[in-house]
N, CA, C and O atoms as a printed pandas DataFrame, in Angstrom:
     atom_number atom_name residue_name chain_id  residue_number  x_coord  y_coord  z_coord
0              1         N          ALA        A               1  121.615  -53.582   81.462
1              2        CA          ALA        A               1  122.175  -54.603   80.271
2              3         C          ALA        A               1  122.954  -54.125   79.996
3              4         O          ALA        A               1  123.267  -53.016   80.429
4              5         N          ASP        A               2  123.692  -54.893   79.010
5              6        CA          ASP        A               2  124.832  -54.895   78.316
6              7         C          ASP        A               2  124.611  -54.423   76.900
7              8         O          ASP        A               2  123.735  -55.040   76.294
8              9         N          GLU        A               3  125.142  -53.587   76.338
9             10        CA          GLU        A               3  124.570  -53.229   74.823
10            11         C          GLU        A               3  125.617  -53.603   74.191
11            12         O          GLU        A               3  126.742  -53.603   74.691
12            13         N          PRO        A               4  125.340  -53.965   73.006
13            14        CA          PRO        A               4  126.597  -54.905   71.467
14            15         C          PRO        A               4  127.458  -53.939   71.198
15            16         O          PRO        A               4  127.311  -52.730   71.379
16            17         N          LEU        A               5  128.562  -54.636   70.664
17            18        CA          LEU        A               5  129.419  -53.908   70.813
18            19         C          LEU        A               5  129.686  -53.525   69.306
19            20         O          LEU        A               5  129.557  -54.307   68.365
20            21         N          PRO        A               6  130.092  -52.148   69.214
21            22        CA          PRO        A               6  130.602  -51.846   67.864
22            23         C          PRO        A               6  131.286  -52.578   66.864
23            24         O          PRO        A               6  132.367  -53.111   67.117
24            25         N          ALA        A               7  130.558  -52.679   65.347
25            26        CA          ALA        A               7  131.353  -53.536   64.248
26            27         C          ALA        A               7  132.862  -53.433   64.225
27            28         O          ALA        A               7  133.699  -54.052   63.567
28            29         N          TRP        A               8  132.979  -52.401   65.200
29            30        CA          TRP        A               8  134.877  -52.195   64.562
30            31         C          TRP        A               8  135.760  -52.368   65.778
31            32         O          TRP        A               8  136.984  -52.338   65.644
32            33         N          LEU        A               9  135.028  -52.602   67.303
33            34        CA          LEU        A               9  134.842  -53.478   68.488
34            35         C          LEU        A               9  134.664  -54.779   68.581
35            36         O          LEU        A               9  133.504  -55.190   68.542
36            37         N          SER        A              10  136.093  -56.013   68.768
37            38        CA          SER        A              10  135.866  -56.687   69.033
38            39         C          SER        A              10  135.468  -57.854   70.266
39            40         O          SER        A              10  135.883  -58.857   69.685
40            41         N          GLU        A              11  135.203  -58.107   70.920
41            42        CA          GLU        A              11  135.441  -59.312   72.535
42            43         C          GLU        A              11  136.940  -59.361   72.162
43            44         O          GLU        A              11  137.482  -58.842   73.138
44            45         N          ASP        A              12  137.797  -59.664   71.378
45            46        CA          ASP        A              12  139.186  -59.504   71.750
46            47         C          ASP        A              12  139.800  -58.738   72.381
47            48         O          ASP        A              12  140.629  -58.707   73.290
48            49         N          ASP        A              13  138.893  -57.689   71.324
49            50        CA          ASP        A              13  139.981  -56.079   71.621
50            51         C          ASP        A              13  139.761  -55.607   72.668
51            52         O          ASP        A              13  140.683  -55.369   73.448
52            53         N          LEU        A              14  138.530  -55.356   72.951
53            54        CA          LEU        A              14  138.067  -55.269   74.425
54            55         C          LEU        A              14  138.302  -55.676   75.023
55            56         O          LEU        A              14  138.448  -54.805   75.881
56            57         N          ALA        A              15  138.717  -57.174   75.739
57            58        CA          ALA        A              15  139.641  -57.512   76.438
58            59         C          ALA        A              15  141.050  -57.891   76.785
59            60         O          ALA        A              15  141.729  -58.362   77.697
60            61         N          HIS        A              16  141.120  -57.426   75.550
61            62        CA          HIS        A              16  142.881  -56.722   75.849
62            63         C          HIS        A              16  143.147  -55.289   76.246
63            64         O          HIS        A              16  144.139  -54.859   76.835
64            65         N          PHE        A              17  142.169  -54.677   75.853
65            66        CA          PHE        A              17  142.164  -52.665   76.514
66            67         C          PHE        A              17  141.980  -53.039   77.701
67            68         O          PHE        A              17  143.045  -53.247   78.282
68            69         N          THR        A              18  140.680  -53.289   78.572
69            70        CA          THR        A              18  140.818  -54.083   79.957
70            71         C          THR        A              18  141.725  -54.557   80.529
71            72         O          THR        A              18  142.368  -54.502   81.577
72            73         N          GLU        A              19  141.616  -55.211   79.292
73            74        CA          GLU        A              19  143.636  -55.976   81.001
74            75         C          GLU        A              19  144.628  -55.022   80.621
75            76         O          GLU        A              19  145.398  -54.914   81.576
76            77         N          ASN        A              20  144.980  -54.274   79.675
77            78        CA          ASN        A              20  145.929  -53.361   79.985
78            79         C          ASN        A              20  145.584  -52.382   80.947
79            80         O          ASN        A              20  146.213  -52.260   81.998
80            81         N          PHE        A              21  144.402  -51.524   80.570
81            82        CA          PHE        A              21  143.923  -50.846   81.506
82            83         C          PHE        A              21  144.055  -51.032   82.912
83            84         O          PHE        A              21  144.381  -50.222   83.781
84            85         N          ARG        A              22  143.605  -52.785   83.025
85            86        CA          ARG        A              22  143.980  -52.929   84.676
86            87         C          ARG        A              22  145.188  -52.988   84.919
87            88         O          ARG        A              22  145.166  -52.980   86.150
88            89         N          LYS        A              23  146.094  -53.035   84.669
89            90        CA          LYS        A              23  147.825  -53.606   84.725
90            91         C          LYS        A              23  148.334  -52.011   85.031
91            92         O          LYS        A              23  149.150  -51.695   85.896
92            93         N          SER        A              24  147.599  -51.040   84.043
93            94        CA          SER        A              24  148.426  -49.941   84.303
94            95         C          SER        A              24  147.861  -48.675   84.477
95            96         O          SER        A              24  148.481  -47.613   84.529
96            97         N          GLY        A              25  146.364  -48.877   84.587
97            98        CA          GLY        A              25  145.674  -47.343   84.908
98            99         C          GLY        A              25  145.837  -46.209   83.813
99           100         O          GLY        A              25  146.670  -46.245   82.908
100          101         N          PHE        A              26  145.043  -45.334   84.000
101          102        CA          PHE        A              26  144.697  -44.013   82.904
102          103         C          PHE        A              26  146.076  -43.619   83.458
103          104         O          PHE        A              26  146.678  -43.351   82.418
104          105         N          ARG        A              27  146.977  -43.414   84.513
105          106        CA          ARG        A              27  146.875  -42.198   84.825
106          107         C          ARG        A              27  148.079  -41.674   83.673
107          108         O          ARG        A              27  148.530  -40.554   83.916
108          109         N          GLY        A              28  148.770  -42.542   82.159
109          110        CA          GLY        A              28  149.642  -41.372   81.803
110          111         C          GLY        A              28  148.742  -41.131   81.115
111          112         O          GLY        A              28  148.804  -39.905   81.199
112          113         N          GLY        A              29  147.557  -41.397   80.192
113          114        CA          GLY        A              29  146.380  -40.508   79.636
114          115         C          GLY        A              29  145.926  -39.167   80.307
115          116         O          GLY        A              29  145.677  -38.110   79.726
116          117         N          LEU        A              30  145.876  -39.393   81.480
117          118        CA          LEU        A              30  145.389  -38.516   82.013
118          119         C          LEU        A              30  146.659  -37.135   83.003
119          120         O          LEU        A              30  146.216  -36.062   83.412
120          121         N          ASN        A              31  148.203  -37.569   83.180
121          122        CA          ASN        A              31  148.780  -36.701   83.430
122          123         C          ASN        A              31  148.611  -35.374   82.325
123          124         O          ASN        A              31  148.557  -34.193   82.669
124          125         N          TRP        A              32  148.540  -35.910   80.859
125          126        CA          TRP        A              32  148.326  -34.798   79.920
126          127         C          TRP        A              32  147.966  -34.053   80.376
127          128         O          TRP        A              32  148.751  -33.324   80.982
128          129         N          TYR        A              33  146.733  -33.794   80.376
129          130        CA          TYR        A              33  145.347  -33.362   81.417
130          131         C          TYR        A              33  146.056  -32.282   82.326
131          132         O          TYR        A              33  146.187  -31.060   82.257
132          133         N          ARG        A              34  146.528  -33.442   83.365
133          134        CA          ARG        A              34  146.576  -32.690   84.439
134          135         C          ARG        A              34  147.878  -32.033   84.080
135          136         O          ARG        A              34  148.100  -31.334   85.068
136          137         N          ASN        A              35  148.705  -31.885   83.373
137          138        CA          ASN        A              35  149.931  -31.170   82.851
138          139         C          ASN        A              35  149.462  -29.903   81.937
139          140         O          ASN        A              35  150.330  -29.032   81.890
140          141         N          LEU        A              36  148.449  -29.655   81.308
141          142        CA          LEU        A              36  148.196  -28.744   80.030
142          143         C          LEU        A              36  148.192  -26.625   79.840
143          144         O          LEU        A              36  148.193  -25.739   78.984
144          145         N          ASP        A              37  148.189  -26.897   81.732
145          146        CA          ASP        A              37  148.582  -25.547   81.927
146          147         C          ASP        A              37  150.002  -25.214   81.980
147          148         O          ASP        A              37  150.298  -24.042   81.746
148          149         N          ARG        A              38  151.030  -26.136   82.275
149          150        CA          ARG        A              38  152.333  -26.265   82.178
150          151         C          ARG        A              38  152.680  -26.274   80.684
151          152         O          ARG        A              38  153.205  -25.267   80.209
152          153         N          ASN        A              39  152.326  -27.745   79.613
153          154        CA          ASN        A              39  152.441  -26.954   78.450
154          155         C          ASN        A              39  152.172  -26.480   77.529
155          156         O          ASN        A              39  152.513  -26.824   76.397
156          157         N          TRP        A              40  151.043  -24.981   78.057
157          158        CA          TRP        A              40  151.106  -23.276   77.273
158          159         C          TRP        A              40  152.209  -22.699   77.772
159          160         O          TRP        A              40  153.083  -22.125   77.122
160          161         N          GLU        A              41  152.159  -22.859   78.946
161          162        CA          GLU        A              41  153.400  -21.904   79.803
162          163         C          GLU        A              41  155.042  -22.299   78.575
163          164         O          GLU        A              41  155.747  -21.488   77.974
164          165         N          LEU        A              42  155.121  -23.619   78.613
165          166        CA          LEU        A              42  156.699  -23.580   77.849
166          167         C          LEU        A              42  156.605  -23.212   76.192
167          168         O          LEU        A              42  157.404  -22.676   75.424
168          169         N          THR        A              43  155.776  -23.546   76.088
169          170        CA          THR        A              43  154.934  -22.926   74.603
170          171         C          THR        A              43  155.120  -22.261   73.904
171          172         O          THR        A              43  155.518  -22.332   72.742
172          173         N          ALA        A              44  154.653  -20.956   74.990
173          174        CA          ALA        A              44  154.157  -19.831   74.552
174          175         C          ALA        A              44  155.848  -19.024   74.002
175          176         O          ALA        A              44  155.675  -18.043   73.279
176          177         N          PRO        A              45  156.980  -19.293   74.227
177          178        CA          PRO        A              45  157.927  -18.294   72.995
178          179         C          PRO        A              45  157.482  -18.192   71.996
179          180         O          PRO        A              45  157.077  -17.179   71.426
180          181         N          TRP        A              46  157.518  -19.698   71.522
181          182        CA          TRP        A              46  156.747  -19.929   69.905
182          183         C          TRP        A              46  155.244  -19.707   69.733
183          184         O          TRP        A              46  154.764  -20.269   68.748
184          185         N          GLN        A              47  154.691  -19.240   70.237
185          186        CA          GLN        A              47  153.126  -18.788   69.722
186          187         C          GLN        A              47  152.875  -17.963   68.932
187          188         O          GLN        A              47  151.701  -17.697   68.678
188          189         N          ASP        A              48  153.986  -17.282   68.274
189          190        CA          ASP        A              48  153.843  -17.190   66.419
190          191         C          ASP        A              48  154.739  -17.920   64.958
191          192         O          ASP        A              48  155.211  -17.881   63.822
192          193         N          ALA        A              49  154.537  -18.336   65.790
193          194        CA          ALA        A              49  156.187  -19.020   65.369
194          195         C          ALA        A              49  155.433  -19.618   63.526
195          196         O          ALA        A              49  154.212  -19.459   63.560
196          197         N          GLN        A              50  155.847  -20.128   62.292
197          198        CA          GLN        A              50  155.279  -20.121   61.897
198          199         C          GLN        A              50  156.051  -21.662   61.029
199          200         O          GLN        A              50  156.858  -21.414   60.133
200          201         N          ILE        A              51  155.837  -22.720   61.262
201          202        CA          ILE        A              51  156.919  -23.281   60.549
202          203         C          ILE        A              51  157.016  -23.809   58.849
203          204         O          ILE        A              51  156.607  -24.898   58.444
204          205         N          HIS        A              52  157.521  -22.974   58.192
205          206        CA          HIS        A              52  157.805  -23.303   57.023
206          207         C          HIS        A              52  159.011  -24.744   56.340
207          208         O          HIS        A              52  160.227  -24.873   56.195
208          209         N          GLN        A              53  157.547  -25.738   56.044
209          210        CA          GLN        A              53  157.681  -27.160   56.628
210          211         C          GLN        A              53  156.852  -27.534   55.484
211          212         O          GLN        A              53  155.676  -27.455   55.839
212          213         N          PRO        A              54  156.989  -28.053   53.793
213          214        CA          PRO        A              54  156.016  -28.590   53.208
214          215         C          PRO        A              54  155.005  -29.919   54.323
215          216         O          PRO        A              54  155.622  -30.617   55.127
216          217         N          SER        A              55  153.496  -30.042   54.155
217          218        CA          SER        A              55  153.145  -31.155   54.231
218          219         C          SER        A              55  152.259  -31.105   54.133
219          220         O          SER        A              55  151.913  -30.190   53.386
220          221         N          LEU        A              56  150.900  -32.118   54.846
221          222        CA          LEU        A              56  149.146  -32.266   54.449
222          223         C          LEU        A              56  148.770  -33.040   54.816
223          224         O          LEU        A              56  149.309  -34.128   54.614
224          225         N          PHE        A              57  147.879  -32.952   55.403
225          226        CA          PHE        A              57  147.328  -32.684   56.207
226          227         C          PHE        A              57  145.593  -33.678   55.643
227          228         O          PHE        A              57  144.650  -33.005   55.226
228          229         N          ILE        A              58  145.516  -34.705   55.709
229          230        CA          ILE        A              58  144.276  -35.750   54.959
230          231         C          ILE        A              58  143.149  -35.658   56.037
231          232         O          ILE        A              58  143.726  -36.171   56.996
232          233         N          ALA        A              59  142.036  -35.359   56.428
233          234        CA          ALA        A              59  140.774  -35.977   56.755
234          235         C          ALA        A              59  139.477  -36.372   56.072
235          236         O          ALA        A              59  139.321  -36.144   54.872
236          237         N          GLY        A              60  138.680  -36.872   56.702
237          238        CA          GLY        A              60  137.090  -37.164   56.607
238          239         C          GLY        A              60  136.383  -36.176   56.374
239          240         O          GLY        A              60  136.628  -35.160   57.024
240          241         N          ALA        A              61  135.437  -36.154   55.517
241          242        CA          ALA        A              61  134.985  -35.120   55.121
242          243         C          ALA        A              61  133.429  -35.076   56.252
243          244         O          ALA        A              61  132.631  -34.157   56.432
244          245         N          GLN        A              62  133.471  -36.326   56.778
245          246        CA          GLN        A              62  132.033  -36.263   58.013
246          247         C          GLN        A              62  133.024  -35.875   60.061
247          248         O          GLN        A              62  132.601  -35.550   61.170
248          249         N          ASP        A              63  134.612  -36.236   59.371
249          250        CA          ASP        A              63  135.450  -35.632   60.984
250          251         C          ASP        A              63  134.852  -35.264   61.659
251          252         O          ASP        A              63  134.440  -36.422   61.595
252          253         N          ALA        A              64  134.029  -34.581   62.655
253          254        CA          ALA        A              64  133.814  -34.549   63.879
254          255         C          ALA        A              64  134.540  -33.210   64.434
255          256         O          ALA        A              64  134.117  -32.099   64.752
256          257         N          VAL        A              65  135.817  -33.807   64.408
257          258        CA          VAL        A              65  137.304  -33.833   65.563
258          259         C          VAL        A              65  137.843  -32.006   63.977
259          260         O          VAL        A              65  138.486  -30.991   64.247
260          261         N          ILE        A              66  137.390  -32.287   62.984
261          262        CA          ILE        A              66  137.981  -31.369   62.810
262          263         C          ILE        A              66  137.473  -30.041   61.958
263          264         O          ILE        A              66  138.006  -29.392   61.057
264          265         N          THR        A              67  135.800  -29.892   62.866
265          266        CA          THR        A              67  135.259  -29.138   62.491
266          267         C          THR        A              67  135.548  -27.573   62.547
267          268         O          THR        A              67  134.925  -26.643   62.036
268          269         N          GLY        A              68  136.635  -27.585   63.292
269          270        CA          GLY        A              68  136.857  -26.097   63.728
270          271         C          GLY        A              68  138.403  -25.584   62.717
271          272         O          GLY        A              68  139.135  -24.616   62.922
272          273         N          LEU        A              69  138.467  -26.294   61.986
273          274        CA          LEU        A              69  139.357  -26.498   61.124
274          275         C          LEU        A              69  138.796  -25.436   60.003
275          276         O          LEU        A              69  139.442  -24.535   59.468
276          277         N          ILE        A              70  137.459  -25.775   59.798
277          278        CA          ILE        A              70  136.357  -25.193   58.378
278          279         C          ILE        A              70  137.822  -23.826   57.992
279          280         O          ILE        A              70  138.587  -24.162   57.088
280          281         N          GLY        A              71  137.982  -23.021   58.388
281          282        CA          GLY        A              71  138.605  -21.343   57.807
282          283         C          GLY        A              71  140.019  -21.930   56.958
283          284         O          GLY        A              71  140.537  -21.284   56.047
284          285         N          ALA        A              72  140.720  -23.757   57.609
285          286        CA          ALA        A              72  141.976  -23.283   57.177
286          287         C          ALA        A              72  141.815  -23.270   55.262
287          288         O          ALA        A              72  140.893  -23.516   54.485
288          289         N          LYS        A              73  143.026  -22.911   55.138
289          290        CA          LYS        A              73  143.335  -23.032   53.376
290          291         C          LYS        A              73  142.920  -24.271   53.324
291          292         O          LYS        A              73  143.232  -25.087   54.191
292          293         N          ARG        A              74  141.947  -24.644   52.002
293          294        CA          ARG        A              74  142.058  -25.526   51.229
294          295         C          ARG        A              74  143.372  -25.657   49.937
295          296         O          ARG        A              74  143.307  -24.852   49.008
296          297         N          VAL        A              75  144.344  -26.536   49.951
297          298        CA          VAL        A              75  144.278  -26.018   48.913
298          299         C          VAL        A              75  143.962  -27.399   47.401
299          300         O          VAL        A              75  144.042  -27.168   46.194
300          301         N          ASN        A              76  143.551  -28.991   48.207
301          302        CA          ASN        A              76  142.642  -29.252   47.457
302          303         C          ASN        A              76  142.394  -30.329   47.959
303          304         O          ASN        A              76  143.142  -31.188   48.425
304          305         N          GLU        A              77  140.716  -30.250   47.804
305          306        CA          GLU        A              77  139.297  -31.410   48.637
306          307         C          GLU        A              77  139.461  -32.753   47.419
307          308         O          GLU        A              77  139.144  -32.660   46.233
308          309         N          LEU        A              78  139.887  -33.648   47.919
309          310        CA          LEU        A              78  138.931  -35.217   46.682
310          311         C          LEU        A              78  138.536  -35.974   47.770
311          312         O          LEU        A              78  138.906  -36.219   48.919
312          313         N          GLU        A              79  137.720  -36.233   47.055
313          314        CA          GLU        A              79  136.689  -37.061   46.193
314          315         C          GLU        A              79  137.069  -38.713   46.949
315          316         O          GLU        A              79  136.471  -39.719   46.567
C-alpha cells in the first residue's frame, strides 16, 4: 500500500527526484562511502590541525544530527 507523502515532499518533487535518479543512478553518492578510508588516509597529516578562522555554526535544538556536538563550545544560544 502506498503511504501518503510527507507535507514537505510534493508529487512534483518526488517525480523530479525519481526521474533524475533513474537517469544517473546513485553511484556518485555511493562513491563517497566507497572512498571513505582513502579520505581518512589523505587527510591524516591535518588530524590535529586547528582552523584559525572566525566561523558560526547554527543548528536547531531538535536536530538529531548534531547530538554528538553536545560538548562543543557554545558561544550563545538563540531561541
